[in-house]
Coordinates of C-alpha atoms and ligand atoms in Angstrom, one line a residue:
X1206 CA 0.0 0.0 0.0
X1207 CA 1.3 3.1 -1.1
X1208 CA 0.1 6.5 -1.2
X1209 CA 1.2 8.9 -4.1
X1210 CA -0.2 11.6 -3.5
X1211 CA 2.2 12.8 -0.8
X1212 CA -0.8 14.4 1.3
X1213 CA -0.8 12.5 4.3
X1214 CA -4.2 10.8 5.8
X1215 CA -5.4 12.4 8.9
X1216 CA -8.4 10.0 10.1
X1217 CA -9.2 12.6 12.6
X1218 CA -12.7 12.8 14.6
X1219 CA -12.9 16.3 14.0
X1220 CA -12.6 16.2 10.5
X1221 CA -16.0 16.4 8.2
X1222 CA -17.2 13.1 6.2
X1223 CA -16.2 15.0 3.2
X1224 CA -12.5 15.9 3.8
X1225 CA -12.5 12.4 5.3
X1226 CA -13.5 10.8 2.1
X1227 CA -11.4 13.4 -0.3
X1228 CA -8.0 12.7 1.4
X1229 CA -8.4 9.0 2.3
X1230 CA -9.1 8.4 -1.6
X1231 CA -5.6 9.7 -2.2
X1232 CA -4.3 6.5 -0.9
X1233 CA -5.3 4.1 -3.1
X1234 CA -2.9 2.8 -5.3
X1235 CA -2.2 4.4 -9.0
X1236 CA -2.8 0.5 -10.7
X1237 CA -2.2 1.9 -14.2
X1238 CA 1.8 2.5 -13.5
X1239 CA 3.8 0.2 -15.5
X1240 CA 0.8 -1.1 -17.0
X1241 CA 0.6 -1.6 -21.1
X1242 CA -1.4 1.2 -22.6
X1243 CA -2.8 0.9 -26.5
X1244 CA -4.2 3.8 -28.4
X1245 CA -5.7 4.3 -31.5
X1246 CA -7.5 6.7 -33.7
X1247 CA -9.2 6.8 -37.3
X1248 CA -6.8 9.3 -38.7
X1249 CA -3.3 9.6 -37.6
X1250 CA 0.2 11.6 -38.6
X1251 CA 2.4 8.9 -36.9
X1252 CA 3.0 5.0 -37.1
X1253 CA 2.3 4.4 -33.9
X1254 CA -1.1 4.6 -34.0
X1255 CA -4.0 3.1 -35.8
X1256 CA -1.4 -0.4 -36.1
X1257 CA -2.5 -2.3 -33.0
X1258 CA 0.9 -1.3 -31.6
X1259 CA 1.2 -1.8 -27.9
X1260 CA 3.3 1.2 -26.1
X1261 CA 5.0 0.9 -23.3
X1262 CA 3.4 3.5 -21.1
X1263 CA 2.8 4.0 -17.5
X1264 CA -0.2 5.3 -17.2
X1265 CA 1.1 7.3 -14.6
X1266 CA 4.1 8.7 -16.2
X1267 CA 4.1 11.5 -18.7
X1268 CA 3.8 11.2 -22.6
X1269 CA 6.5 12.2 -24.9
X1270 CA 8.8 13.8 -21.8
X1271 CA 7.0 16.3 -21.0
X1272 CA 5.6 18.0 -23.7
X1273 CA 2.6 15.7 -24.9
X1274 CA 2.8 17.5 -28.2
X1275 CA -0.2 16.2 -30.4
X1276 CA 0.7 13.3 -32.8
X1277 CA -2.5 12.0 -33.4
X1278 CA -6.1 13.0 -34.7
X1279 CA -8.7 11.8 -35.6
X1280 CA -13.3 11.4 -36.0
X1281 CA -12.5 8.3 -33.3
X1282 CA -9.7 9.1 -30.8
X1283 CA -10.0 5.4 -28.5
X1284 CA -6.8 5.0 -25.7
X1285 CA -6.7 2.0 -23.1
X1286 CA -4.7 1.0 -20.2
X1287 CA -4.4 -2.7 -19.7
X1288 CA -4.5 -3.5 -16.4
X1289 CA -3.6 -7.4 -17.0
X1290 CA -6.1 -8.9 -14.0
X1291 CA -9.4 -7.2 -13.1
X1292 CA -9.0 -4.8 -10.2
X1293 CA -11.4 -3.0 -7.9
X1294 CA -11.1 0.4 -9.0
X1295 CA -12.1 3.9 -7.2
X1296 CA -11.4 6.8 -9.6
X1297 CA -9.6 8.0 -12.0
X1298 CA -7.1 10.9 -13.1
X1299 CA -6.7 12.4 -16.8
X1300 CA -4.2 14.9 -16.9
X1301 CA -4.9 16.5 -20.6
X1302 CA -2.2 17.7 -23.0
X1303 CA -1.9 21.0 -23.0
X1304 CA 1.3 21.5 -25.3
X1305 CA 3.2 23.2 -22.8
X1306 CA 1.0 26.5 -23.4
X1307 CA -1.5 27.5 -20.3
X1308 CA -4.5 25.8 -20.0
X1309 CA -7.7 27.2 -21.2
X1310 CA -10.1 28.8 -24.0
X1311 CA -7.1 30.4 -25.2
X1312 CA -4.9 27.3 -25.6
X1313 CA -6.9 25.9 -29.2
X1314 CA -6.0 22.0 -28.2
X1315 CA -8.6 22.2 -25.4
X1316 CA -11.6 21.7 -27.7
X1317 CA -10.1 18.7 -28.9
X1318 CA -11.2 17.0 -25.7
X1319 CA -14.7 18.1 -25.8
X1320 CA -17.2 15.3 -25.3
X1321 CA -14.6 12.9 -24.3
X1322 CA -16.3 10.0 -22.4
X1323 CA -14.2 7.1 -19.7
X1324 CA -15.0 3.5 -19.5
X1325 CA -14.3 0.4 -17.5
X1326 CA -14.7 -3.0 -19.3
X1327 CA -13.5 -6.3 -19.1
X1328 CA -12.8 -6.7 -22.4
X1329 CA -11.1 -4.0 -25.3
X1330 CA -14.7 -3.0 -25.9
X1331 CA -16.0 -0.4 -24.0
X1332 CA -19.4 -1.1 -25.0
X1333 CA -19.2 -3.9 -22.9
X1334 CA -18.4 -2.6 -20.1
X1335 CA -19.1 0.2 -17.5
X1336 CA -19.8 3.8 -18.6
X1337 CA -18.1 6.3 -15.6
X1338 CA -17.9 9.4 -17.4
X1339 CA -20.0 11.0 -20.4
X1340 CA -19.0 15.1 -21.4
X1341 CA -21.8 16.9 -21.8
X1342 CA -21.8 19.9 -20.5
X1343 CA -17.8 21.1 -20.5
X1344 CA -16.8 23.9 -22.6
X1345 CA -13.4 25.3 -23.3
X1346 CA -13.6 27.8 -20.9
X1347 CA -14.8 24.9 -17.8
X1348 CA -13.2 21.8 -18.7
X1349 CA -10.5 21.5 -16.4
X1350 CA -6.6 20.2 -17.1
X1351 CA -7.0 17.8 -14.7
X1352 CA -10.7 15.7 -14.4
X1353 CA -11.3 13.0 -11.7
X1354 CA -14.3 10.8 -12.2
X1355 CA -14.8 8.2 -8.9
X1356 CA -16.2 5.0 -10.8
X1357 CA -16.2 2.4 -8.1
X1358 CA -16.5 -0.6 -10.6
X1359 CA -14.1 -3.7 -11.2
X1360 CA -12.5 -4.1 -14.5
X1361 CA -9.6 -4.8 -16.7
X1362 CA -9.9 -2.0 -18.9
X1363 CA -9.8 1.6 -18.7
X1364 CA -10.8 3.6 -21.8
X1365 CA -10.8 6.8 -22.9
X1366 CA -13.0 8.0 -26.1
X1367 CA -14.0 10.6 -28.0
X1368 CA -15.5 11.2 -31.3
X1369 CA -16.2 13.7 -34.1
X1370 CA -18.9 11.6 -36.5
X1371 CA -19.7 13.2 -39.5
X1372 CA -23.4 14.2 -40.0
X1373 CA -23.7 15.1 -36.3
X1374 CA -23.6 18.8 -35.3
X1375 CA -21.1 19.7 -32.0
X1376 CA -21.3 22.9 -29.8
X1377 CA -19.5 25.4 -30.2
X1378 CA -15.9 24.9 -29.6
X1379 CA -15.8 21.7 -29.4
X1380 CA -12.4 20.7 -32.2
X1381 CA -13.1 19.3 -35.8
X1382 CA -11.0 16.2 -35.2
X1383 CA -10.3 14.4 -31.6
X1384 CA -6.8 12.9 -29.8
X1385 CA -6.1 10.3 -28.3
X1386 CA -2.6 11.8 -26.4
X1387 CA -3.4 12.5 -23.0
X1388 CA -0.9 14.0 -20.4
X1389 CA -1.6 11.4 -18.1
X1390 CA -4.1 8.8 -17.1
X1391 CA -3.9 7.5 -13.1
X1392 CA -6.2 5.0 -12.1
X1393 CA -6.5 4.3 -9.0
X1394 CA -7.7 1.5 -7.0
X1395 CA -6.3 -1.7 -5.0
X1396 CA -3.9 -4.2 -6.8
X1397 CA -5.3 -7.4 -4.9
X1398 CA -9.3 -8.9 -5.5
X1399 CA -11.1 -9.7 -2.1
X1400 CA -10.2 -6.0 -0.2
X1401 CA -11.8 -3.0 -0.1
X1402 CA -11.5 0.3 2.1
X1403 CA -9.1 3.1 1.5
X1404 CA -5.7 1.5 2.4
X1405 CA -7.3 -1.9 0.7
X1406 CA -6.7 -3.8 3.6
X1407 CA -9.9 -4.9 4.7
X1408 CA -10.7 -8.1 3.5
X1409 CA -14.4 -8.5 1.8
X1410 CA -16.9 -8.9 4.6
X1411 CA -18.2 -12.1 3.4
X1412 CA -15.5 -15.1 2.9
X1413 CA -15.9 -16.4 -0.1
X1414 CA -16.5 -12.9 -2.0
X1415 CA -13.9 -12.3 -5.0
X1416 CA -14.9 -8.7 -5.9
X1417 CA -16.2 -6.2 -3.2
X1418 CA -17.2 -2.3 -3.7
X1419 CA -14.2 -0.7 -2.9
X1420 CA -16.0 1.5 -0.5
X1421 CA -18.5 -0.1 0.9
X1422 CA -17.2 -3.5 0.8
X1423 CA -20.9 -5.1 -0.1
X1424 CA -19.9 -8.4 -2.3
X1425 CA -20.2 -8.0 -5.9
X1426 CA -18.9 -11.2 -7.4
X1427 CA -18.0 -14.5 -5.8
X1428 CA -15.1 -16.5 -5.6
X1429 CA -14.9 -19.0 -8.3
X1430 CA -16.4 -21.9 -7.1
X1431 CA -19.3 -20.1 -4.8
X1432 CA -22.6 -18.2 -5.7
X1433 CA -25.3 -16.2 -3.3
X1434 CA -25.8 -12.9 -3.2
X1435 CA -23.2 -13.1 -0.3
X1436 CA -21.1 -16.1 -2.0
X1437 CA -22.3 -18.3 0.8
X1438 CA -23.2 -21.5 -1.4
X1439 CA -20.3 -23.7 -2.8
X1440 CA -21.1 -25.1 -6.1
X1441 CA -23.4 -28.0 -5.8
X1442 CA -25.0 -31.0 -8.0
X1443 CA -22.1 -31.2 -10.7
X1444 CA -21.6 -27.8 -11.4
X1445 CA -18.5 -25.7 -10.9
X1446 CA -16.5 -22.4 -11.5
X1447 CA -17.2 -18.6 -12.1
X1448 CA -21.6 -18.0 -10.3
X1449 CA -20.9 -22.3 -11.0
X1450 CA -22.0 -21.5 -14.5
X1451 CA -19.9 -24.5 -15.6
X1452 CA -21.4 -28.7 -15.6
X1453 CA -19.1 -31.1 -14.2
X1454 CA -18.1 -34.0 -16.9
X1455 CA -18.5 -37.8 -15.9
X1456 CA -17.1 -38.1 -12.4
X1457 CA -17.0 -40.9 -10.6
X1458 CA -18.5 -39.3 -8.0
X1459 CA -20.3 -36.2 -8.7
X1460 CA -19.2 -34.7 -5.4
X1461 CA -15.9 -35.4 -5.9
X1462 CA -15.7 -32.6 -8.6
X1463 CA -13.7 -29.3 -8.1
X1464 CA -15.7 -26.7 -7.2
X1465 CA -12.8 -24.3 -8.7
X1466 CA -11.9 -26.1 -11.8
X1467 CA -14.2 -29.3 -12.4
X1468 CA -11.5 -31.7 -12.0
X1469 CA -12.6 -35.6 -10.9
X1470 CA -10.9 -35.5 -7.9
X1471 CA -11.8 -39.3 -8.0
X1472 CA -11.3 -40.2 -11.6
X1473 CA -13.9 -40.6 -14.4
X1474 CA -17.1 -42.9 -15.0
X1475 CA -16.9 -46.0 -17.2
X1476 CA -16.9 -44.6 -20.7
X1477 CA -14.8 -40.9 -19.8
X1478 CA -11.3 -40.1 -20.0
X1479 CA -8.8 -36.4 -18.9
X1480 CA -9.0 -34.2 -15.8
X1481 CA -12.8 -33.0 -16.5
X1482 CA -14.3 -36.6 -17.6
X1483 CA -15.7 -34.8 -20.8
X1484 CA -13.9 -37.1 -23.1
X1485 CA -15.5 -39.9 -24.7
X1486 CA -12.2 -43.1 -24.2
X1487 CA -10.8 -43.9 -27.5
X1488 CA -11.9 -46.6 -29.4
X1489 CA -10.9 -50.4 -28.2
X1490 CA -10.9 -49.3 -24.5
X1491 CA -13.4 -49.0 -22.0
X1492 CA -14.5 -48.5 -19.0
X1493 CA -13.6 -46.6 -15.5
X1494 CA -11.1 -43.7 -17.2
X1495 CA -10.9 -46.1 -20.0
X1496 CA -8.6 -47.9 -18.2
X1497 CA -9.8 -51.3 -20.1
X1498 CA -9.2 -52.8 -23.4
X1499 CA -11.7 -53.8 -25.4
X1500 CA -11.5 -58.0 -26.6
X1501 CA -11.8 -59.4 -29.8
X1502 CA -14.9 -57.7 -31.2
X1503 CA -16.1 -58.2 -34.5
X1504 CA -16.2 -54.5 -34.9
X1505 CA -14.2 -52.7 -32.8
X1506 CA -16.5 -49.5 -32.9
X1507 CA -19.2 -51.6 -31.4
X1508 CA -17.5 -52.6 -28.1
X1509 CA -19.3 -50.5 -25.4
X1510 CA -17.2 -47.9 -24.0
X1511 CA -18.8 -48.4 -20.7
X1512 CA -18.7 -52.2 -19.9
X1513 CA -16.6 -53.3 -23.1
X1514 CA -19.6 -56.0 -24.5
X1515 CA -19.0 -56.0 -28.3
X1516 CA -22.6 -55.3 -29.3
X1517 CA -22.4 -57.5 -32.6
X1518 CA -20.7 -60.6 -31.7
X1519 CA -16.7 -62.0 -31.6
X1520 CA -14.2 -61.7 -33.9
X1521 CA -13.9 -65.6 -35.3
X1522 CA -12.2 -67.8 -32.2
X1523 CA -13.8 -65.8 -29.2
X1524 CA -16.7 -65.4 -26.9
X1525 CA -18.4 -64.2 -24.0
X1526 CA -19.9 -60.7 -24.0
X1527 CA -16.7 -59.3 -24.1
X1528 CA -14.6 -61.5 -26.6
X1529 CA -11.8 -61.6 -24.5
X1530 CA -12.7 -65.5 -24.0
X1531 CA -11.1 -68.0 -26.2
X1532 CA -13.5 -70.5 -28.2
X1533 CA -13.6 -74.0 -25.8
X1534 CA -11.3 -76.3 -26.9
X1535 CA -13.8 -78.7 -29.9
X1536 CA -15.0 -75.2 -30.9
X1537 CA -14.4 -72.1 -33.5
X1538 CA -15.2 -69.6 -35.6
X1539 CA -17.5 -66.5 -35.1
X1540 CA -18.8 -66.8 -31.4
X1541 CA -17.6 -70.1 -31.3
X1542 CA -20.5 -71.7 -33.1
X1543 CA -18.5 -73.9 -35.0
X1544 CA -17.5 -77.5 -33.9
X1545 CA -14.5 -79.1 -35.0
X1546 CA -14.2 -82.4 -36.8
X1547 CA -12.1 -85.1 -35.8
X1548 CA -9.0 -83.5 -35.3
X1549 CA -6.1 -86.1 -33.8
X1550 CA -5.7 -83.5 -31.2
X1551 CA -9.1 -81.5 -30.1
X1552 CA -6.9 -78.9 -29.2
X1553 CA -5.1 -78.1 -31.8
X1554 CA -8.7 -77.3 -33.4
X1555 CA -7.6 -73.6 -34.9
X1556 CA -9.9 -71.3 -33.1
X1557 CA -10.1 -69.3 -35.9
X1558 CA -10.7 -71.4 -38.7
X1559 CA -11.6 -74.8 -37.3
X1560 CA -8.5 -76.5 -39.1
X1561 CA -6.7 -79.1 -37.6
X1562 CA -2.9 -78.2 -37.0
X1563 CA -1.7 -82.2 -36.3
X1564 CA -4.1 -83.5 -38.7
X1565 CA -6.8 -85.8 -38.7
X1566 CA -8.0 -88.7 -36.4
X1567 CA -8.2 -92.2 -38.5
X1568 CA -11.0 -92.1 -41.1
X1569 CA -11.1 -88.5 -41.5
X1570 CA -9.4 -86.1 -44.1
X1571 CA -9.6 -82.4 -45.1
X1572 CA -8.1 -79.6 -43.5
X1573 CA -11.1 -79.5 -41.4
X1574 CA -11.1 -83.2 -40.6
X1575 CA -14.6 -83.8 -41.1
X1576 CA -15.2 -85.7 -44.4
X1577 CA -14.5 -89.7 -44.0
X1578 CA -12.0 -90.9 -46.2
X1579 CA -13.6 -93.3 -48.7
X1580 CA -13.5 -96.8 -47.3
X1581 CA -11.3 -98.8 -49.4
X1582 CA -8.2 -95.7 -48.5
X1583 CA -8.9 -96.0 -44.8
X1584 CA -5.7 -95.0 -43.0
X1585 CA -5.2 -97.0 -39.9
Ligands
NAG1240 C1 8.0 22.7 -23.0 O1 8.5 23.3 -21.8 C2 9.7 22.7 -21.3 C3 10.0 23.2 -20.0 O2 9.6 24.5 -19.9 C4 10.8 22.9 -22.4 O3 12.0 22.3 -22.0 C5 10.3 22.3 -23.7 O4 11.3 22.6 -24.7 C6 9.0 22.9 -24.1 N1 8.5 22.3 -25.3 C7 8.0 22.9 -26.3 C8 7.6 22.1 -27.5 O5 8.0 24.1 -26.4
NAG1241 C1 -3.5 27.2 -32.6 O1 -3.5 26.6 -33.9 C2 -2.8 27.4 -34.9 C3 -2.9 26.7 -36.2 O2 -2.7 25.3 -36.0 C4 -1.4 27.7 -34.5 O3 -0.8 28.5 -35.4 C5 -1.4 28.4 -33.1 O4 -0.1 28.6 -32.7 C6 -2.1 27.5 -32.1 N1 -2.1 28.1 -30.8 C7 -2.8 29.1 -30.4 C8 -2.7 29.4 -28.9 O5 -3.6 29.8 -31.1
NAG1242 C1 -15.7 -7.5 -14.7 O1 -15.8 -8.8 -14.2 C2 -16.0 -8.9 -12.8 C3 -15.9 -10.4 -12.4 O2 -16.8 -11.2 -13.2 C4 -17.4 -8.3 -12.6 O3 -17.7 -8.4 -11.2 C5 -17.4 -6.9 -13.0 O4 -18.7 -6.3 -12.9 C6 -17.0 -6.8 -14.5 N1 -16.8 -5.4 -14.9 C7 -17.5 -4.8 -15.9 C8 -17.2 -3.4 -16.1 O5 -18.3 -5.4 -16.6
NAG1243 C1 -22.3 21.9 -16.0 O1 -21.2 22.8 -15.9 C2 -21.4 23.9 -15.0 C3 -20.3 24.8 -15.2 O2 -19.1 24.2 -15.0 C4 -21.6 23.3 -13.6 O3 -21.8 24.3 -12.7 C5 -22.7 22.3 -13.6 O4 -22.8 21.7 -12.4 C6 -22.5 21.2 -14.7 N1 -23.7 20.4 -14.8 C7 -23.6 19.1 -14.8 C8 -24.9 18.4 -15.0 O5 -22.5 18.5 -14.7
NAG1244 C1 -5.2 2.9 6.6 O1 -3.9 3.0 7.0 C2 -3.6 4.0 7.9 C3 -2.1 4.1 8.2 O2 -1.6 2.8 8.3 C4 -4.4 3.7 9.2 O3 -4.2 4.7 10.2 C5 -5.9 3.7 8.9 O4 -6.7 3.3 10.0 C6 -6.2 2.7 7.8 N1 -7.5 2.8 7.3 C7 -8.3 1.7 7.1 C8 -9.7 2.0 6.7 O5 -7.9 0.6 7.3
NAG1245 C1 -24.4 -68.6 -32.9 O1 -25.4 -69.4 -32.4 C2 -26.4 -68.6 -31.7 C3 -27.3 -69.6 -31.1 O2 -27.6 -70.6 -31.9 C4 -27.1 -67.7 -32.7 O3 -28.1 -67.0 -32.1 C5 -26.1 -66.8 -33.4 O4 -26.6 -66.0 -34.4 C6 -25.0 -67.6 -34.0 N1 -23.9 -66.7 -34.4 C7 -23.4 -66.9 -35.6 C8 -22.3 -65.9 -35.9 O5 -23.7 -67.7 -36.4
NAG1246 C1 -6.4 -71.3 -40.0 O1 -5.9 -70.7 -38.9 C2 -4.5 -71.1 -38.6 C3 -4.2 -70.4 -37.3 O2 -5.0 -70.7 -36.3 C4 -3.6 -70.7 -39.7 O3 -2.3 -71.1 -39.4 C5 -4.1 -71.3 -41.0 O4 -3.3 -70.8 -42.1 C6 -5.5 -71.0 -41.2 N1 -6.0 -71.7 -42.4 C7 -6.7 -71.2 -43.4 C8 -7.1 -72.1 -44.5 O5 -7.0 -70.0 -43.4

């Protein structure tokens, strides 16, 4: 915890509710220093902009050393810091370019800022997130160099727009074109989820709370893993993660899925396979985590991933509902219908084919030793 500001925070009885509130919000952390800021706009004098190009900027720190000379303009004028996690933030602090002349109606960049609007999203879009600050009402002689807006919001994102559309008629000194080169943008807030107050050191009031006004500390979203309007239910019945939005896969035992990631903590279900059970086991194996081979099946896409029977029959010298038995010794071919003929030795019947490895017993011939020899060639 840090405070930038330099005042110092006198939590004093005597002091109003107002000073109280103006001075502690100077200690909340600037969470845009360091942080990867993006800009871009739909007309632009430099190859920086308009390219998707990433500049390293602290959000704190000042543009182009110092001078924040304008680069860039534009009808769209869209900057972003990228705060890399979503943070609880409280405000935030746009120091405009003023191209080292005074600020004011007499310094002609200040219209350029005219309708500018400040957003908090979760995503690059700020349409999809949270609108903090709309322009309406600013002129060049009132909008000031430096504007705080207090958006107590969580959020990845911070945003700045403005726009000159074509078609659509502005007030009076507001700029032809908009920029996106601001002096300096300081958000501030507290780097770590699950606090709130000013020093963001008071842990969300209930437990299981991820994401808690950073004032009042009521519980906005929960942990992942819980859900209630004060996070005080764990997932339940096969469902986990973020409000348990997600469906567990085929546990073993449905309870034993993580609440925080849907892992079987148990392993999976006959017919499942990975850390989620949501995959279906290969074919030829089967059951618990697919742990099991499939026998000989005629068709080795019908063996049943969750008890292994081979739904049309054995491959030729196997039975049993899973083929994994040989045919008994005097039988073969496809579930072992077959009987063999008069082999010398019953069990060296092939399984497969029914023929009779040592040959025949006396009176018989063929490989399958089942057609009598003709009398008058009988062999003894
Ligand atoms: C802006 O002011 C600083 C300090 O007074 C000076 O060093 C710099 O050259 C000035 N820049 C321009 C563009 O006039
Ligand atoms: C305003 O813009 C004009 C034209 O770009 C420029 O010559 C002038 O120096 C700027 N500043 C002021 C204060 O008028
Ligand atoms: C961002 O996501 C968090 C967590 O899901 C949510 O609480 C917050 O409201 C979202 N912020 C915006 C601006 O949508
Ligand atoms: C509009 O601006 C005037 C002058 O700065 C200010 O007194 C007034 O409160 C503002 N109104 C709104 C709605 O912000
Ligand atoms: C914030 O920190 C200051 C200095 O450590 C302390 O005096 C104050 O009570 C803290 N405020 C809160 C709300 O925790
Ligand atoms: C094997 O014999 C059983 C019972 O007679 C019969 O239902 C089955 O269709 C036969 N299988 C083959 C492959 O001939
Ligand atoms: C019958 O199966 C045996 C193996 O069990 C094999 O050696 C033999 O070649 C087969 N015979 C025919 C005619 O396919």
């Amino acid at each position: 915890m840090m405070s930038l500001s330099g005042h110092s925070v006198y939590p004093h009885d005597v002091l109003t509710v107002l000073f109280c509130l103006l001075t502690l919000s100077q200690a909340y952390v600037n969470v845009a220093l360091n942080k990867l800021a993006y800009r871009s706009s739909s007309y632009s004098t430099t190859d920086t902009s308009g390219t998707g190009n990433a500049l390293r900027m602290s959000g704190g720190d000042v543009l182009n050393g110092g001078q924040c000379a304008v680069s860039e303009s534009g009808e769209t004028a869209y900057w972003r810091v990228n705060l890399i996690t979503i943070h609880s933030i409280h405000h935030i602090t746009i120091h405009f370019r003023a191209d080292n002349v005074t600020w004011g109606p007499s310094n002609n960049v200040t219209g350029l800022f005219l309708g500018f609007s400040v957003y908090i999203s979760n995503t690059t879009d700020r349409l999809q997130g949270t609108l903090c600050y709309k322009d309406d009402n600013f002129t060049i002689d009132t909008i000031p160099a430096v504007f705080t807006t207090t958006c107590p919001v969580h959020g990845q994102y911070v945003i700045y727009y403005n726009e000159r559309l074509p078609g659509v008629s502005y007030p009076g000194g507001y700029s032809v074109y908009v920029t996106n080169v601001l002096c300096e943008v300081e958000v501030y807030g507290c780097t770590a989820t699950g606090y709130f107050g000013s020093n963001c050191s008071v842990p969300c009031s209930d437990v299981n709370c991820q994401y808690c006004h950073i004032e009042t500390g009521t519980c906005q979203g929960c942990k992942t893993g819980y859900k209630g309007h004060r996070c005080e239910m764990a997932c339940e019945g096969g469902t986990y993660g973020a409000g348990c939005k997600e469906t567990c896969g085929h546990c073993r035992d449905v309870n034993q899925c993580s609440i925080n990631n849907g892992i079987c903590l148990t392993g999976c279900n006959a017919g499942f396979k990975g850390d989620l059970c949501k995959t279906v086991c290969d074919r030829g194996s089967y059951g618990y985590d697919c742990n099991e081979i499939c026998g000989h099946c005629r068709d080795v896409n019908q063996c049943s991933i969750i008890t292994g029977t081979c739904f049309t029959g054995c491959d030729t010298g196997y039975q049993g509902d899973l083929c994994k038995e040989s045919c008994d010794s005097g039988s073969y071919g496809y579930d072992c219908n077959e009987t063999c003929g008069q082999c010398r030795d019953v069990n060296k019947c092939s399984i497969i084919n029914g023929t009779c490895l040592t040959g025949c017993d006396a009176d018989y011939q063929g490989n399958l030793c089942k057609t009598l020899c003709p009398s008058e060639t009988k062999k003894e």
